mmCIF file with all atom_site columns, C-alpha atoms in Angstrom:
data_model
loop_
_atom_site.group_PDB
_atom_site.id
_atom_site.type_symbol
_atom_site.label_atom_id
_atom_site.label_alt_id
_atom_site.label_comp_id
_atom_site.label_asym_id
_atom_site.label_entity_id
_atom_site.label_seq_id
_atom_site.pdbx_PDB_ins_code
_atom_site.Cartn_x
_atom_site.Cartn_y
_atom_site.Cartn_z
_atom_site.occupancy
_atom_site.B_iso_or_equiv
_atom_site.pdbx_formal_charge
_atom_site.auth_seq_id
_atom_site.auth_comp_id
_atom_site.auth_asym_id
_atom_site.auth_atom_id
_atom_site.pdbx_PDB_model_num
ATOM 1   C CA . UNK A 1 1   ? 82.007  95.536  120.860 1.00 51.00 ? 1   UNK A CA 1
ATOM 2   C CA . UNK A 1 2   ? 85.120  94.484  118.644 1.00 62.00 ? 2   UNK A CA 1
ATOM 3   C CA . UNK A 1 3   ? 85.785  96.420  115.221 1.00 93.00 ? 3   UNK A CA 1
ATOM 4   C CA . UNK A 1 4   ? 87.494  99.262  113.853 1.00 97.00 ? 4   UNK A CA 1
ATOM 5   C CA . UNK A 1 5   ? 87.013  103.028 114.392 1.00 97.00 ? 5   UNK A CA 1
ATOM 6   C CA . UNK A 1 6   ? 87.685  105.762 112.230 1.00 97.00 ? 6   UNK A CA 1
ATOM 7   C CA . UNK A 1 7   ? 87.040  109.373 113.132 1.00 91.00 ? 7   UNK A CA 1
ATOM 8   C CA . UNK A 1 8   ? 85.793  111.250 111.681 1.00 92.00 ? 8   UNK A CA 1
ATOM 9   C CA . UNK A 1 9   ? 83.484  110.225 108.882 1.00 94.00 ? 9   UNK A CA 1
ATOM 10  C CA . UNK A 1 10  ? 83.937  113.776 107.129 1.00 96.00 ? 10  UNK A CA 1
ATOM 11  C CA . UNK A 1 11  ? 87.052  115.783 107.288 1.00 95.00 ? 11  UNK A CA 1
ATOM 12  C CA . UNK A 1 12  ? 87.395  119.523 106.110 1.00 95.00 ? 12  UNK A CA 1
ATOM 13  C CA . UNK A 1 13  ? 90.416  120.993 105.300 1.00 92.00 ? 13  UNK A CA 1
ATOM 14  C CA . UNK A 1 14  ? 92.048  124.288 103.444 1.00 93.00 ? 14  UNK A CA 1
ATOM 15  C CA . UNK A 1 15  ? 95.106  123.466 100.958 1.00 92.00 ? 15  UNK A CA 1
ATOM 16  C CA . UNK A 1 16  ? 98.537  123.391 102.653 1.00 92.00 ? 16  UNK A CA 1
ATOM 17  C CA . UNK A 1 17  ? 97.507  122.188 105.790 1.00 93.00 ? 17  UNK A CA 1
ATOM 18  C CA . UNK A 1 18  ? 98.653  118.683 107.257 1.00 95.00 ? 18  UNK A CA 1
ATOM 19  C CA . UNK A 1 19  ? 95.768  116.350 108.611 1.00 95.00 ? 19  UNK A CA 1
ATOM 20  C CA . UNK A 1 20  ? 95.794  113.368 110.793 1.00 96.00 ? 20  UNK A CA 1
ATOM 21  C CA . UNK A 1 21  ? 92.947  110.784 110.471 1.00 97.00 ? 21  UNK A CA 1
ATOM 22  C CA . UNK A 1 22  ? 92.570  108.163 113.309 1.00 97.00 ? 22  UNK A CA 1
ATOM 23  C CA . UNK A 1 23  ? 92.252  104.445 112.668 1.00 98.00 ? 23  UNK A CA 1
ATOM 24  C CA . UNK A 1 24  ? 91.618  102.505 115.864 1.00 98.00 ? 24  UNK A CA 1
ATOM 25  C CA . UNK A 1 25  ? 91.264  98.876  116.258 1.00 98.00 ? 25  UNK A CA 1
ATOM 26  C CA . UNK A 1 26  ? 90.271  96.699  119.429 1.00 97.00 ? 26  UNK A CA 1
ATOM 27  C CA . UNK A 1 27  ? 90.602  92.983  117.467 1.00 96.00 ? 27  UNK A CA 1
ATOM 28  C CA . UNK A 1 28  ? 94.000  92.207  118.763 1.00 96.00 ? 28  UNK A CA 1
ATOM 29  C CA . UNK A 1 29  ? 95.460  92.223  114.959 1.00 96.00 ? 29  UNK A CA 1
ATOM 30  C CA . UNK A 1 30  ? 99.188  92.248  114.409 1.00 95.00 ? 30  UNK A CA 1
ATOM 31  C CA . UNK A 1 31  ? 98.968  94.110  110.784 1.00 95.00 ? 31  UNK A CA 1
ATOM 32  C CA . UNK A 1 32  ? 97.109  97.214  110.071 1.00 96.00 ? 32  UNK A CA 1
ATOM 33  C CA . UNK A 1 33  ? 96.869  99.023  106.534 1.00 96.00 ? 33  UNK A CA 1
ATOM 34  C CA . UNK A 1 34  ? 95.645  102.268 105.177 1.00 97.00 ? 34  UNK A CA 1
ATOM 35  C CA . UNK A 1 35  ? 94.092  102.337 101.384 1.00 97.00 ? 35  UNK A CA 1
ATOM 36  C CA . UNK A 1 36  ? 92.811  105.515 99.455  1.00 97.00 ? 36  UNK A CA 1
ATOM 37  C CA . UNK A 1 37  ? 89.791  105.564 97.218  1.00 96.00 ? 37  UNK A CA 1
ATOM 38  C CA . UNK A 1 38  ? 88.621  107.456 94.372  1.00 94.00 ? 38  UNK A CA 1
ATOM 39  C CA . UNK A 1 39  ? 85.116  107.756 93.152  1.00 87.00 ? 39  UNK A CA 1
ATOM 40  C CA . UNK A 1 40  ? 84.550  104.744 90.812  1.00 82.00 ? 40  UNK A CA 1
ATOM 41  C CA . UNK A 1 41  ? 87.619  103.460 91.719  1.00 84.00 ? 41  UNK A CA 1
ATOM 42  C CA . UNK A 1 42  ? 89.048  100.076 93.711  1.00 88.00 ? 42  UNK A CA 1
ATOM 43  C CA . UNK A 1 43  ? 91.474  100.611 96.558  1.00 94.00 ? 43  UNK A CA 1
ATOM 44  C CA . UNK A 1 44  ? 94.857  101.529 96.582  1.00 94.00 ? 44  UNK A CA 1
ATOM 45  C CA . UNK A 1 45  ? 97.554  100.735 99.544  1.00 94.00 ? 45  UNK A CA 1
ATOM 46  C CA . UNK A 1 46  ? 99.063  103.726 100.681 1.00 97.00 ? 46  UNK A CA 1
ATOM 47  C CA . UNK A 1 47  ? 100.836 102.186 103.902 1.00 97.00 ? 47  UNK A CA 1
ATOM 48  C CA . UNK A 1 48  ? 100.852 99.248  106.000 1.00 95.00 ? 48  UNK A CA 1
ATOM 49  C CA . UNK A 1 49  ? 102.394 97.900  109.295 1.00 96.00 ? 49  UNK A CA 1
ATOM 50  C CA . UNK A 1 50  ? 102.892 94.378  110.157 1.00 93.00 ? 50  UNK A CA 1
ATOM 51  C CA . UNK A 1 51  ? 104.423 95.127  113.635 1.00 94.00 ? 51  UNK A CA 1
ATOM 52  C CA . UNK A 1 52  ? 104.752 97.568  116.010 1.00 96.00 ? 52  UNK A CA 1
ATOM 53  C CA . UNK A 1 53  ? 106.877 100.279 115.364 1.00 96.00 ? 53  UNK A CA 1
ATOM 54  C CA . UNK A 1 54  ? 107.514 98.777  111.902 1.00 95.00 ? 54  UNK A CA 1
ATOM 55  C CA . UNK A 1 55  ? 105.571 99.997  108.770 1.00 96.00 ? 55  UNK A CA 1
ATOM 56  C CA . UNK A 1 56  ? 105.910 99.606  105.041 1.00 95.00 ? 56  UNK A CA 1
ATOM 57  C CA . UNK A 1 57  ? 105.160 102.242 101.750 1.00 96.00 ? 57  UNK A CA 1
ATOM 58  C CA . UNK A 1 58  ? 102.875 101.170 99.835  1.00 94.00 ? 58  UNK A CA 1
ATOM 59  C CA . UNK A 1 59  ? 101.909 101.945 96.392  1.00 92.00 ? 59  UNK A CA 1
ATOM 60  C CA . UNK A 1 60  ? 100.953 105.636 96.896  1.00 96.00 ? 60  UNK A CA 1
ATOM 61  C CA . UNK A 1 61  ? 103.234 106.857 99.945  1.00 97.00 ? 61  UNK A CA 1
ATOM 62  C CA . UNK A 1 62  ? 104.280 109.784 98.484  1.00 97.00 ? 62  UNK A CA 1
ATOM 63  C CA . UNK A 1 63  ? 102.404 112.936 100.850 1.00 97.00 ? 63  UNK A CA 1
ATOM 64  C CA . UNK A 1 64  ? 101.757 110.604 103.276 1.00 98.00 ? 64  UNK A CA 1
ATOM 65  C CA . UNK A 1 65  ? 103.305 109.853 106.777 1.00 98.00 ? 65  UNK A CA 1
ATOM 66  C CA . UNK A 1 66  ? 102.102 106.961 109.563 1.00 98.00 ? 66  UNK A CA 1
ATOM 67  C CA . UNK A 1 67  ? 103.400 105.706 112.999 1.00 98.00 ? 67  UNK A CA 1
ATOM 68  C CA . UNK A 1 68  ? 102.802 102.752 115.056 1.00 98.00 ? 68  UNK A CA 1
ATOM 69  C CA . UNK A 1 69  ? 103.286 103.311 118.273 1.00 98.00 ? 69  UNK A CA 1
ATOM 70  C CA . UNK A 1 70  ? 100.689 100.757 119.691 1.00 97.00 ? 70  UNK A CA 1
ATOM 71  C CA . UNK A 1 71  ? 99.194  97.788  118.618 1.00 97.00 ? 71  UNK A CA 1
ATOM 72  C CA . UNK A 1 72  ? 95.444  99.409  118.234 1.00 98.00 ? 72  UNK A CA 1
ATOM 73  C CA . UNK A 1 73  ? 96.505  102.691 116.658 1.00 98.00 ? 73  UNK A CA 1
ATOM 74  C CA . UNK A 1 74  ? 97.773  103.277 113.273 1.00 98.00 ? 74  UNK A CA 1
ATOM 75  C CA . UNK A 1 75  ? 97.257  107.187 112.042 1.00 98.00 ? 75  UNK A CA 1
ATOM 76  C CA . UNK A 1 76  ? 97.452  108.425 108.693 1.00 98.00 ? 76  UNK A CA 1
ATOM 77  C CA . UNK A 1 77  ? 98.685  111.844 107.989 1.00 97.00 ? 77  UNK A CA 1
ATOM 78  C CA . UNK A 1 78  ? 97.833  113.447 104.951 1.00 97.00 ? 78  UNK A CA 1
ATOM 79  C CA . UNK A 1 79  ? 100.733 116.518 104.416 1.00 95.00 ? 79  UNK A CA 1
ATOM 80  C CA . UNK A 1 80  ? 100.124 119.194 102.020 1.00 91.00 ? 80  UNK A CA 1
ATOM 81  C CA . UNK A 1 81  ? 102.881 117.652 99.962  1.00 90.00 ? 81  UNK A CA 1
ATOM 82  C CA . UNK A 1 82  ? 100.252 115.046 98.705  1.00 91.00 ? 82  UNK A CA 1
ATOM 83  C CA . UNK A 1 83  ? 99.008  116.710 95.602  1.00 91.00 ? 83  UNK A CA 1
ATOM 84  C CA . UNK A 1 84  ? 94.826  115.486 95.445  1.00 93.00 ? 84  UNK A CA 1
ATOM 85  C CA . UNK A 1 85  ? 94.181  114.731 99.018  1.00 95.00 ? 85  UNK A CA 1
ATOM 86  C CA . UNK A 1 86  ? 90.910  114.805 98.363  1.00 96.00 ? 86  UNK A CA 1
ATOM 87  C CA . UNK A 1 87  ? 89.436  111.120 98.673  1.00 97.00 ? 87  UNK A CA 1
ATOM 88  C CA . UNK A 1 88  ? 87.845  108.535 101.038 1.00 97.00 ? 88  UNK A CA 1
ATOM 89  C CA . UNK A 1 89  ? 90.585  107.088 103.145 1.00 98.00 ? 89  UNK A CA 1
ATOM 90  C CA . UNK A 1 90  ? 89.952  103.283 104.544 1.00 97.00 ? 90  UNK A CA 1
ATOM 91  C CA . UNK A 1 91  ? 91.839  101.642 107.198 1.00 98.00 ? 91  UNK A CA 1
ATOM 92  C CA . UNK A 1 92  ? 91.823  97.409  107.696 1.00 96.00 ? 92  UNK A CA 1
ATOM 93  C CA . UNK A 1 93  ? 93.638  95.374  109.927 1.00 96.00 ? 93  UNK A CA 1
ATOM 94  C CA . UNK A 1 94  ? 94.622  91.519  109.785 1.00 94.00 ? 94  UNK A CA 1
ATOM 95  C CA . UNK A 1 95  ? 95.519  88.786  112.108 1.00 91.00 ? 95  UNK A CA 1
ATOM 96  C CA . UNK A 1 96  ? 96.870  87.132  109.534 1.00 83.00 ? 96  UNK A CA 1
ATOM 97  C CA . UNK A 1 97  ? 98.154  89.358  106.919 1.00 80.00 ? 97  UNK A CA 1
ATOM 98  C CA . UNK A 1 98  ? 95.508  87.557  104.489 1.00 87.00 ? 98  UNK A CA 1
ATOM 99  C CA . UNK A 1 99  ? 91.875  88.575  105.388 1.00 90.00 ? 99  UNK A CA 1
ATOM 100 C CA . UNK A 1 100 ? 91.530  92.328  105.952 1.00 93.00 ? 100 UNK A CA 1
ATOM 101 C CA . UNK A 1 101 ? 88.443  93.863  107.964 1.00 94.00 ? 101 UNK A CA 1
ATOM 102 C CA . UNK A 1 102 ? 87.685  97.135  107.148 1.00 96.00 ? 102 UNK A CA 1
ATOM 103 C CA . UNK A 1 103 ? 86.288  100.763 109.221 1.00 97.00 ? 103 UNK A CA 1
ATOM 104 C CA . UNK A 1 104 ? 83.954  103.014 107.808 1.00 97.00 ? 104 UNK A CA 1
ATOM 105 C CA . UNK A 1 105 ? 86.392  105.504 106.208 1.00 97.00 ? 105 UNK A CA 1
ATOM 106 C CA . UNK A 1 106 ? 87.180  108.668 106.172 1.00 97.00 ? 106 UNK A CA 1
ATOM 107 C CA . UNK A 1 107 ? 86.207  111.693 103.613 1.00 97.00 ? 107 UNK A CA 1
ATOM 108 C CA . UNK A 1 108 ? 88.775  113.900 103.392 1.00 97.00 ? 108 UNK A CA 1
ATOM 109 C CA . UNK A 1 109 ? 87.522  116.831 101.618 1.00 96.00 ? 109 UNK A CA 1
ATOM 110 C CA . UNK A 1 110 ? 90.796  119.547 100.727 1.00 94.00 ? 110 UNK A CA 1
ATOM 111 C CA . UNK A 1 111 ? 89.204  123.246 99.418  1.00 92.00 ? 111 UNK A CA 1
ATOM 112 C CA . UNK B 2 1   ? 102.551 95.449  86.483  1.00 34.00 ? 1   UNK B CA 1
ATOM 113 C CA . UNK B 2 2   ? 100.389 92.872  88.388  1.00 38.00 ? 2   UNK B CA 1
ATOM 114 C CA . UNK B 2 3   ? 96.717  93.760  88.792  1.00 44.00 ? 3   UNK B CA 1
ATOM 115 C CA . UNK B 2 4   ? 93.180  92.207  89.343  1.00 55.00 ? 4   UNK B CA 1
ATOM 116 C CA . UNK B 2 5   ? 90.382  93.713  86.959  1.00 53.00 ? 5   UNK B CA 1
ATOM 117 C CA . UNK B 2 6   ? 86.769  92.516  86.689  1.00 49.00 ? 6   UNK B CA 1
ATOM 118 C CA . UNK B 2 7   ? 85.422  91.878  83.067  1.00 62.00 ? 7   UNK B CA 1
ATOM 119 C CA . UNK B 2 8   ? 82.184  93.846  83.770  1.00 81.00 ? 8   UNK B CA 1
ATOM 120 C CA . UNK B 2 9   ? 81.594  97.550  85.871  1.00 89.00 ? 9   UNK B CA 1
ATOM 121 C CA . UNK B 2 10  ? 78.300  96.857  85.580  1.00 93.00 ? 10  UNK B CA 1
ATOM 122 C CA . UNK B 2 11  ? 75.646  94.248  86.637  1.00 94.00 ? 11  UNK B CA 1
ATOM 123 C CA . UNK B 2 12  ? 72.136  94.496  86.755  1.00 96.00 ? 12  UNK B CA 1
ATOM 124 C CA . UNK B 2 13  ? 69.430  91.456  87.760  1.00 96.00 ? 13  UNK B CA 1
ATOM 125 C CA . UNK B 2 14  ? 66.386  90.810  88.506  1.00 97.00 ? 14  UNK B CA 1
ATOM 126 C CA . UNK B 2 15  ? 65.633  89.985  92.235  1.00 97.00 ? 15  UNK B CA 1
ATOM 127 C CA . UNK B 2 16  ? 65.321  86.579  92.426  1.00 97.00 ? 16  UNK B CA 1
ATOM 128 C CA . UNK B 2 17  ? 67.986  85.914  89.148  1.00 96.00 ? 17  UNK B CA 1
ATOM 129 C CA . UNK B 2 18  ? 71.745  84.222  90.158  1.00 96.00 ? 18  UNK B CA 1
ATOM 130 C CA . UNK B 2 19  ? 74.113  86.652  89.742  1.00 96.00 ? 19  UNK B CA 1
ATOM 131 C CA . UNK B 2 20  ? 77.897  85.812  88.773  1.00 96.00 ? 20  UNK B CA 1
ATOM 132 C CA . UNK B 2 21  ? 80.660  88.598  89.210  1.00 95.00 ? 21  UNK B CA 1
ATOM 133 C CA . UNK B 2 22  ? 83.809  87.900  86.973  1.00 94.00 ? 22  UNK B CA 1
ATOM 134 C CA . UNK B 2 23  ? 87.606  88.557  87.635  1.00 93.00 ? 23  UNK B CA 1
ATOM 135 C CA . UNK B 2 24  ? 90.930  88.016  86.424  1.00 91.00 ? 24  UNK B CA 1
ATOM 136 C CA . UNK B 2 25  ? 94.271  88.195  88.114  1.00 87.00 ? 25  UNK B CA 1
ATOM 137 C CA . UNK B 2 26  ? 97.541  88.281  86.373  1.00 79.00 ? 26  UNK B CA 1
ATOM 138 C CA . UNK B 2 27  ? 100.149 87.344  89.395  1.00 86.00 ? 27  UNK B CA 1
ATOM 139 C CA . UNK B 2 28  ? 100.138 83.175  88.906  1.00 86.00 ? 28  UNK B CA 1
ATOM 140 C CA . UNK B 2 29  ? 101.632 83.579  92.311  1.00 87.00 ? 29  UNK B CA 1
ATOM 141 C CA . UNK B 2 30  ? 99.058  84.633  94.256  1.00 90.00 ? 30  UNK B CA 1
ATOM 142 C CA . UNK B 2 31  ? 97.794  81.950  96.942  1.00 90.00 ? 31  UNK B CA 1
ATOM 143 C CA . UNK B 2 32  ? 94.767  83.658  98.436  1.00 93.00 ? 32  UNK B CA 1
ATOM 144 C CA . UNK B 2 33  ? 91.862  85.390  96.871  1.00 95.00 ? 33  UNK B CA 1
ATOM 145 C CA . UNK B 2 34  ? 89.216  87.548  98.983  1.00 95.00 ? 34  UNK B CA 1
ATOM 146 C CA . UNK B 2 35  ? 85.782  89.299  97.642  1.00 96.00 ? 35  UNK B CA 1
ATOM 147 C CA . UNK B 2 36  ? 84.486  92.070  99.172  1.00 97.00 ? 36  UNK B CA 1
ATOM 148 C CA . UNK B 2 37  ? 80.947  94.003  99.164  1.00 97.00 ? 37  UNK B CA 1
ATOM 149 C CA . UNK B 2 38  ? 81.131  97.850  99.493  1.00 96.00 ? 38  UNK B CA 1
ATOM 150 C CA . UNK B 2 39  ? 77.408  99.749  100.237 1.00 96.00 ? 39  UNK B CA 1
ATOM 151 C CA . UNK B 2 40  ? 77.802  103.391 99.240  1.00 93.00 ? 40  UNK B CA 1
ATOM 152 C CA . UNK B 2 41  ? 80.131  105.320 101.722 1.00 92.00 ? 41  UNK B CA 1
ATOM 153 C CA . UNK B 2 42  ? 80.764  102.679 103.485 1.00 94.00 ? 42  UNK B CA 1
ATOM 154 C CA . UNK B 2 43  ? 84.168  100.409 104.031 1.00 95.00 ? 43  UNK B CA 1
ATOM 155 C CA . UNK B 2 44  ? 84.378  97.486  102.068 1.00 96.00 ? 44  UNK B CA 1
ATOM 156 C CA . UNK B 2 45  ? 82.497  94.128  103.970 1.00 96.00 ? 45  UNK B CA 1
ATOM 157 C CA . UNK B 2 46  ? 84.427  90.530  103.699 1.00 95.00 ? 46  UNK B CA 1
ATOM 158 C CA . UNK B 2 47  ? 82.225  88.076  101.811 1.00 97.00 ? 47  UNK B CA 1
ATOM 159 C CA . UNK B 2 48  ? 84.328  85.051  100.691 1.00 97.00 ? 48  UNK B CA 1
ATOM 160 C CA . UNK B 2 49  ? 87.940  83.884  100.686 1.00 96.00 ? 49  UNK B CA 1
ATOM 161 C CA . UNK B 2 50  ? 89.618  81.357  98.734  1.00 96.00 ? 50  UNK B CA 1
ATOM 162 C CA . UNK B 2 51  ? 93.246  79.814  98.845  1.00 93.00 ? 51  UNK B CA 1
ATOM 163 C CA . UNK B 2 52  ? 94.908  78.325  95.468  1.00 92.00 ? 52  UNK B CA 1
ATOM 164 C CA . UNK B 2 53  ? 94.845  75.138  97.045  1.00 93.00 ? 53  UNK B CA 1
ATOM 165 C CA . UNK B 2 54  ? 91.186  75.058  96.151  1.00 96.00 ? 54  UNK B CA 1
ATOM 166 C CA . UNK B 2 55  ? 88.698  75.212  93.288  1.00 97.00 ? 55  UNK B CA 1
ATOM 167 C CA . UNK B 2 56  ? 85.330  76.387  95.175  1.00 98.00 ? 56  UNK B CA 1
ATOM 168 C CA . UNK B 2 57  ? 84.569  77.534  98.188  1.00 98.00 ? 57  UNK B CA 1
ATOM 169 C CA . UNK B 2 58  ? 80.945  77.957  99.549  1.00 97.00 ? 58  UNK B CA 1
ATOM 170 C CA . UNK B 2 59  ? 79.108  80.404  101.808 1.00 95.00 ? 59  UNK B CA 1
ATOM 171 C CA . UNK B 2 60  ? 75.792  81.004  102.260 1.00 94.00 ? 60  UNK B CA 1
ATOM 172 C CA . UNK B 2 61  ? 74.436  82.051  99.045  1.00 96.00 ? 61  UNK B CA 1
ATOM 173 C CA . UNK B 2 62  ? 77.321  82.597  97.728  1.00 98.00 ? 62  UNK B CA 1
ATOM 174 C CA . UNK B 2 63  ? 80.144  80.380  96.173  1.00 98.00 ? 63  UNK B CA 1
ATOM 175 C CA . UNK B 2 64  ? 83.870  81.267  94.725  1.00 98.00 ? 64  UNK B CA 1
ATOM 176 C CA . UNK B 2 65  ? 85.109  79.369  91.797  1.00 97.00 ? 65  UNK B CA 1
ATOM 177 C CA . UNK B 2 66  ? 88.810  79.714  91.451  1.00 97.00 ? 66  UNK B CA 1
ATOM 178 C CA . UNK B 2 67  ? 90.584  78.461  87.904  1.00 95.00 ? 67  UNK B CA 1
ATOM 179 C CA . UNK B 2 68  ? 93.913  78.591  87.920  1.00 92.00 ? 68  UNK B CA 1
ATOM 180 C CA . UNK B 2 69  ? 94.502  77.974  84.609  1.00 92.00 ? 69  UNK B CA 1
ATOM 181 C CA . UNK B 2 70  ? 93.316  80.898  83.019  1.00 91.00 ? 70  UNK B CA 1
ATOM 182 C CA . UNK B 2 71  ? 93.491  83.221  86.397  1.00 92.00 ? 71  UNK B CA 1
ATOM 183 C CA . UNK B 2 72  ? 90.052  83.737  86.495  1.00 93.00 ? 72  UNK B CA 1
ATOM 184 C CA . UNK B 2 73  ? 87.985  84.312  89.999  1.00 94.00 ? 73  UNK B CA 1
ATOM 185 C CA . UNK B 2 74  ? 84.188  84.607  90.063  1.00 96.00 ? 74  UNK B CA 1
ATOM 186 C CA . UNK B 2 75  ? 81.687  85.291  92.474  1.00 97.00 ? 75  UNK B CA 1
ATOM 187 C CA . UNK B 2 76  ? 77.932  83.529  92.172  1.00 97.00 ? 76  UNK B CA 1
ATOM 188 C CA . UNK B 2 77  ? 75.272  85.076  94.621  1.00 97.00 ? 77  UNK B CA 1
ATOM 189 C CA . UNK B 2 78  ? 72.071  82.758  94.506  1.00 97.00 ? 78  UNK B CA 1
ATOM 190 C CA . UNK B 2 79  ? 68.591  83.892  94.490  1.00 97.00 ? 79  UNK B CA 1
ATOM 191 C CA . UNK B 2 80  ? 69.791  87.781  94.432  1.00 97.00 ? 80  UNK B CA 1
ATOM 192 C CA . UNK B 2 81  ? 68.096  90.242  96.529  1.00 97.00 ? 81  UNK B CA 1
ATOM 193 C CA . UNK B 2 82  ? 67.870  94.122  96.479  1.00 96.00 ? 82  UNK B CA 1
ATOM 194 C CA . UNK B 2 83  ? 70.006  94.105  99.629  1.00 96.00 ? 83  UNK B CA 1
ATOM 195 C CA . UNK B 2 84  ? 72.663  92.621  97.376  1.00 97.00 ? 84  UNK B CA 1
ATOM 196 C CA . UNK B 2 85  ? 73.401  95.831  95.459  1.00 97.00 ? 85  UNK B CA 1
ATOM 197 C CA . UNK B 2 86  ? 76.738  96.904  96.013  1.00 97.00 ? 86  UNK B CA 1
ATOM 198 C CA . UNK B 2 87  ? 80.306  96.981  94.487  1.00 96.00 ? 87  UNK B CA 1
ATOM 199 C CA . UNK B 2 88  ? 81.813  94.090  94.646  1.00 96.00 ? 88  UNK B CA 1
ATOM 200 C CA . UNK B 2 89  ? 85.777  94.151  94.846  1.00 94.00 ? 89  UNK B CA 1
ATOM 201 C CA . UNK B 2 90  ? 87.797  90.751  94.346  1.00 94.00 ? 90  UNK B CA 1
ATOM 202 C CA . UNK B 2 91  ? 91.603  91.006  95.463  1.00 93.00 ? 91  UNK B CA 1
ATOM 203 C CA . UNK B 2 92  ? 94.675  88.899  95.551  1.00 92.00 ? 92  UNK B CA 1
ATOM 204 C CA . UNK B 2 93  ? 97.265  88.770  98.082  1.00 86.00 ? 93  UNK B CA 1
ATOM 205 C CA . UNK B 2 94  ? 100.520 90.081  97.136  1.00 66.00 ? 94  UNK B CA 1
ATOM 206 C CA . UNK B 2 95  ? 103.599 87.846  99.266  1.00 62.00 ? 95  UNK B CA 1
ATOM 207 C CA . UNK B 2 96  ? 101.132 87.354  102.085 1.00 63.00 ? 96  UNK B CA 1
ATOM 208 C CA . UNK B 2 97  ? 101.573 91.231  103.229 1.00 69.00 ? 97  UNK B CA 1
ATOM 209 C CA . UNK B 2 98  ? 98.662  93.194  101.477 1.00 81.00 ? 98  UNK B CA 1
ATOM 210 C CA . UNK B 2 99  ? 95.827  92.974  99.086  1.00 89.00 ? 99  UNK B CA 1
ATOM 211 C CA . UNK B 2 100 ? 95.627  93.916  95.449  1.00 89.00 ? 100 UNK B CA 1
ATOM 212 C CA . UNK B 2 101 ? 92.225  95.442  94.587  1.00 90.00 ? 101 UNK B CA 1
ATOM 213 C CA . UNK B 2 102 ? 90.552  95.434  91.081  1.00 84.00 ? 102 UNK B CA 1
ATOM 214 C CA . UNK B 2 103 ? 88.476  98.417  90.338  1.00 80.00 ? 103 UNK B CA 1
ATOM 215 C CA . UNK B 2 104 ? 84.947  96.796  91.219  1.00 90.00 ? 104 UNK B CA 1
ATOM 216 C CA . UNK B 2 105 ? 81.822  95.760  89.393  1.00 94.00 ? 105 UNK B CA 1
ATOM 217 C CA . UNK B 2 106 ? 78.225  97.410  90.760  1.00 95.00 ? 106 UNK B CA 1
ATOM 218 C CA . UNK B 2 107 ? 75.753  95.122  90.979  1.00 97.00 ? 107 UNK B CA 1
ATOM 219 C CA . UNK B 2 108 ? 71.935  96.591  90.888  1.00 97.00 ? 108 UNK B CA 1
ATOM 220 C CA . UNK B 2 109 ? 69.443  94.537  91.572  1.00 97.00 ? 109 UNK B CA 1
ATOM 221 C CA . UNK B 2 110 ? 65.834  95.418  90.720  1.00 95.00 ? 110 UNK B CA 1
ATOM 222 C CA . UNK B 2 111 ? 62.435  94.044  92.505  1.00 89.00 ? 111 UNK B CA 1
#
């Protein structure tokens, strides 16, 4: 069964601590990407990897680290530096770097 | 900056109506064009892609008109069906690395 796994679907968390959400993907895609989104809102890139061991800042980096140590794995790590960490977090790979296929998500709920 | 907004947040129809979903990019560059259809806290689901080197692109029930001239995507869904209500994000492709997203239209569709 091919796709992409995030875990969990709902994340707790107090203020000031860091959190690491898992993005796993068994399609064989070179390029993975992680986008935040806000109620009402569209999505906005916060990092992406083309490569292994390679990834890129997006348009909303700032509080947020990655790694890319395999192919299928591309985690997100939301730091307490990131001001509103609250938000649903969406991870997408791509063969090509053109069409995206997307997990469920992520809420990440910060109290 | 560069950015792809829809004309409308909202839709609604009638269940049986053609629905057409409206957007307009601003990057002339841009060579691909994707729409997606997000259910409620779910990731967003591919529906259509189009390159520049085309004007329309069909699927089933559902067809992407791409103008060039005035930057202007659109989405037609035929015969539209209460399993069609969703948002609906288009996005461009920024240097062939990631997507731009516009901030959605919701489509309801009433039986």
């Amino acid at each position: 069964d091919g796709g992409i796994t995030q875990s969990p679907k709902y994340l707790f968390r107090k203020e000031g601590q860091n959190v690491t959400l898992s993005c796993e993907q068994n399609l064989n895609h070179d390029a993975m990407y992680w986008y935040r989104q806000d109620p009402g809102q569209g999505l906005r890139l916060i990092y992406y990897s083309q490569i292994v061991n390679d990834f890129q800042k997006g348009d909303i980096a700032e509080g947020y680290s990655v790694s890319r140590e395999k192919k299928e794995s591309f985690p997100l790590t939301v730091t307490s530096a990131q001001k509103n960490p609250t938000a649903f977090y969406l991870c997408a790979s791509s063969a090509s770097g053109y069409e995206q296929y997307f997990g469920p998500g992520t809420r990440l709920t910060v109290t | 900056g560069e950015s792809v907004g829809l004309h409308l947040p909202t839709l609604s129809v009638q269940e049986g109506d053609n629905s057409i979903i409206n957007c307009a990019y601003s990057n002339s560059a841009s060579d691909y064009f994707i729409w997606y259809k997000q259910e409620s806290g779910k990731g967003p689901q591919f529906i259509i892609d189009i390159r520049s080197n085309m004007d329309k692109r069909q699927g089933q029930r559902v067809t992407v008109l791409l103008n060039k001239t005035v930057k202007h995507l659109s989405l037609q869904i035929a015969a539209t069906q209460p399993g069609d209500s969703a948002v609906y994000f288009c996005a461009e492709n920024k240097a062939g690395t990631a997507l731009i997203f516009g901030k959605g239209t919701t489509l309801s569709v009433s039986s």
